Short mmCIF file of C-alpha atoms and ligand atoms in Angstrom, two decimals:
data_model
loop_
_atom_site.label_atom_id
_atom_site.label_comp_id
_atom_site.label_asym_id
_atom_site.label_seq_id
_atom_site.Cartn_x
_atom_site.Cartn_y
_atom_site.Cartn_z
CA UNK A 1 27.10 -60.22 63.48
CA UNK A 2 25.59 -62.95 65.60
CA UNK A 3 22.35 -64.92 65.45
CA UNK A 4 20.31 -66.27 68.35
CA UNK A 5 17.29 -68.56 68.51
CA UNK A 6 14.34 -67.07 70.33
CA UNK A 7 11.25 -69.00 71.41
CA UNK A 8 8.15 -67.20 72.63
CA UNK A 9 7.03 -70.04 74.86
CA UNK A 10 3.40 -71.24 75.22
CA UNK A 11 2.77 -68.91 78.19
CA UNK A 12 3.72 -65.89 76.04
CA UNK A 13 1.39 -66.99 73.23
CA UNK A 14 -1.52 -67.80 75.58
CA UNK A 15 -1.10 -64.50 77.44
CA UNK A 16 -1.30 -62.58 74.13
CA UNK A 17 2.18 -61.13 74.67
CA UNK A 18 3.65 -62.04 71.26
CA UNK A 19 3.31 -58.57 69.77
CA UNK A 20 4.70 -56.81 72.83
CA UNK A 21 7.68 -59.16 73.05
CA UNK A 22 8.46 -58.97 69.33
CA UNK A 23 8.35 -55.17 69.68
CA UNK A 24 10.96 -55.22 72.45
CA UNK A 25 13.43 -57.09 70.24
CA UNK A 26 12.65 -54.85 67.26
CA UNK A 27 13.00 -51.67 69.31
CA UNK A 28 16.37 -52.82 70.63
CA UNK A 29 17.61 -52.97 67.04
CA UNK A 30 17.72 -56.72 66.48
CA UNK A 31 16.73 -57.91 63.01
CA UNK A 32 14.33 -60.83 62.61
CA UNK A 33 15.66 -63.20 59.96
CA UNK A 34 13.17 -66.07 60.50
CA UNK A 35 9.89 -66.62 62.33
CA UNK A 36 7.20 -69.32 62.53
CA UNK A 37 4.45 -70.59 64.81
CA UNK A 38 4.96 -74.25 65.70
CA UNK A 39 3.92 -76.91 68.17
CA UNK A 40 6.98 -78.44 69.86
CA UNK A 41 6.84 -82.25 69.99
CA UNK A 42 8.21 -84.27 72.93
CA UNK A 43 11.06 -85.38 70.64
CA UNK A 44 12.02 -81.80 69.73
CA UNK A 45 11.76 -80.79 73.40
CA UNK A 46 14.24 -83.53 74.38
CA UNK A 47 16.65 -82.38 71.65
CA UNK A 48 16.29 -78.70 72.50
CA UNK A 49 16.65 -79.25 76.25
CA UNK A 50 19.16 -82.15 76.01
CA UNK A 51 21.26 -80.64 78.83
CA UNK A 52 18.23 -80.79 81.15
CA UNK A 53 16.63 -84.08 79.99
CA UNK A 54 17.85 -86.02 83.03
CA UNK A 55 16.83 -83.41 85.59
CA UNK A 56 13.99 -84.16 88.00
CA UNK A 57 12.02 -81.17 86.72
CA UNK A 58 12.42 -81.98 83.01
CA UNK A 59 9.04 -83.80 82.66
CA UNK A 60 7.12 -80.72 83.80
CA UNK A 61 9.18 -78.54 81.43
CA UNK A 62 8.29 -80.88 78.55
CA UNK A 63 4.59 -80.75 79.46
CA UNK A 64 4.78 -76.95 79.50
CA UNK A 65 6.77 -76.40 76.31
CA UNK A 66 4.67 -78.91 74.29
CA UNK A 67 1.40 -77.64 75.78
CA UNK A 68 0.56 -74.96 73.21
CA UNK A 69 1.86 -73.11 70.16
CA UNK A 70 5.31 -71.51 70.32
CA UNK A 71 6.70 -68.71 68.15
CA UNK A 72 10.20 -69.70 67.01
CA UNK A 73 12.40 -66.96 65.58
CA UNK A 74 15.97 -66.12 64.71
CA UNK A 75 17.28 -62.65 65.46
CA UNK A 76 20.50 -61.11 64.23
CA UNK A 77 22.63 -58.27 65.54
CA UNK A 78 25.95 -57.29 67.07
CA UNK A 79 26.50 -59.54 70.13
CA UNK A 80 22.92 -60.75 69.62
CA UNK A 81 23.31 -63.78 71.92
CA UNK A 82 24.42 -61.81 74.96
CA UNK A 83 22.08 -58.91 74.15
CA UNK A 84 19.06 -61.24 74.08
CA UNK A 85 20.09 -63.01 77.29
CA UNK A 86 20.42 -59.62 78.98
CA UNK A 87 16.96 -58.62 77.76
CA UNK A 88 15.48 -61.87 79.14
CA UNK A 89 16.94 -61.54 82.64
CA UNK A 90 17.49 -64.33 85.18
CA UNK A 91 15.78 -67.68 84.57
CA UNK A 92 13.39 -67.31 87.50
CA UNK A 93 10.95 -64.47 86.94
CA UNK A 94 10.83 -63.87 90.69
CA UNK A 95 14.55 -63.05 90.64
CA UNK A 96 14.83 -61.38 87.22
CA UNK A 97 15.55 -57.65 87.40
CA UNK A 98 12.74 -55.18 86.67
CA UNK A 99 13.16 -53.90 83.13
CA UNK A 100 13.99 -57.36 81.77
CA UNK A 101 11.30 -59.38 79.99
CA UNK A 102 11.16 -62.03 82.71
CA UNK A 103 11.42 -59.38 85.42
CA UNK A 104 8.53 -57.41 83.95
CA UNK A 105 6.19 -60.24 82.88
CA UNK A 106 6.97 -63.47 84.77
CA UNK A 107 6.42 -64.61 88.35
CA UNK A 108 7.60 -68.17 87.70
CA UNK A 109 10.75 -70.30 87.51
CA UNK A 110 9.31 -72.28 84.60
CA UNK A 111 6.85 -69.99 82.82
CA UNK A 112 9.38 -67.32 81.93
CA UNK A 113 7.99 -66.48 78.49
CA UNK A 114 11.06 -66.44 76.23
CA UNK A 115 13.99 -68.71 75.42
CA UNK A 116 17.26 -67.29 74.07
CA UNK A 117 20.37 -69.27 73.07
CA UNK A 118 23.05 -69.15 75.78
CA UNK A 119 26.18 -69.17 73.56
CA UNK A 120 27.42 -69.45 69.97
CA UNK A 121 27.46 -73.27 69.92
CA UNK A 122 23.94 -73.45 71.38
CA UNK A 123 22.75 -70.83 68.87
CA UNK A 124 24.00 -72.79 65.83
CA UNK A 125 22.62 -76.05 67.19
CA UNK A 126 19.23 -74.59 68.10
CA UNK A 127 18.77 -72.61 64.86
CA UNK A 128 19.38 -75.84 62.91
CA UNK A 129 16.82 -77.66 65.09
CA UNK A 130 14.03 -75.23 64.18
CA UNK A 131 14.89 -73.84 60.74
CA UNK A 132 16.15 -75.04 57.37
CA UNK A 133 18.93 -72.85 55.93
CA UNK A 134 16.58 -71.56 53.20
CA UNK A 135 14.12 -70.31 55.85
CA UNK A 136 16.67 -67.73 57.06
CA UNK A 137 16.05 -64.50 55.16
CA UNK A 138 19.20 -62.57 54.29
CA UNK A 139 18.73 -58.81 54.30
CA UNK A 140 20.54 -55.64 55.29
CA UNK A 141 17.89 -53.15 56.47
CA UNK A 142 18.36 -49.69 54.98
CA UNK A 143 17.84 -48.18 58.47
CA UNK A 144 21.14 -49.71 59.69
CA UNK A 145 23.01 -46.47 58.95
CA UNK A 146 20.76 -44.78 61.56
CA UNK A 147 21.15 -47.58 64.10
CA UNK A 148 24.94 -47.64 64.61
CA UNK A 149 28.15 -46.08 63.32
CA UNK A 150 29.85 -47.69 60.32
CA UNK A 151 32.83 -48.89 62.41
CA UNK A 152 30.75 -50.63 65.12
O1 CDP B 201 16.16 -70.50 79.94
P1 CDP B 201 17.42 -70.40 80.76
O2 CDP B 201 18.68 -70.70 79.99
O3 CDP B 201 17.48 -69.09 81.51
O4 CDP B 201 17.29 -71.50 81.94
P2 CDP B 201 17.78 -73.02 82.05
O5 CDP B 201 18.36 -73.20 83.41
O6 CDP B 201 18.61 -73.42 80.88
O7 CDP B 201 16.41 -73.83 82.01
C1 CDP B 201 15.68 -73.98 80.80
C2 CDP B 201 14.22 -73.73 81.08
O8 CDP B 201 13.72 -74.77 81.92
C3 CDP B 201 13.93 -72.44 81.85
O9 CDP B 201 13.86 -71.30 81.01
C4 CDP B 201 12.59 -72.75 82.50
O10 CDP B 201 11.49 -72.53 81.62
C5 CDP B 201 12.71 -74.26 82.78
N1 CDP B 201 13.07 -74.60 84.16
C6 CDP B 201 12.14 -75.28 84.95
O11 CDP B 201 11.06 -75.60 84.48
N2 CDP B 201 12.46 -75.62 86.25
C7 CDP B 201 13.66 -75.31 86.77
N3 CDP B 201 13.95 -75.64 88.04
C8 CDP B 201 14.61 -74.61 85.98
C9 CDP B 201 14.29 -74.26 84.69
MG1 MG B 202 19.60 -72.45 79.39
#
């Protein structure tokens, strides 16, 4: 099992898409193990986007991501990191394939609605940035036996 950090970015919250986006992850079979509404500070933005902090476009990203409430969540599932990235689609909504979240809902390079961790190291680092260990709720849903075979 893998865990991935998801952020429903301020554009998703403002556009009243939270419920629809949460539903997509639920319907796929991912389990939510943590969730909270937060306001990202400039400091947290710089930590989260450390790999981009020196880029010319970083200041506008920081303005965007700190500009309104964000829903931070952790989802769990088999290959959850790659599954979430596939569901998001390409970074730029104009290039993301139809059927993906960004392809269906975004027409922007920046305002692409959802963040998902891009690998196991990023997932561990990002989950720790947003959640304390005790905020992650351990549970094995009883429906699992109807979601996949026992040997998967
Ligand atoms: O989110 P993802 O991993 O697909 O993309 P990224 O290349 O790691 O960039 C992180 C985020 O920065 C993107 O999701 C966009 O919201 C934003 N971004 C931007 O504002 N301007 C760019 N030229 C590229 C990305
Ligand atoms: Mg990235």
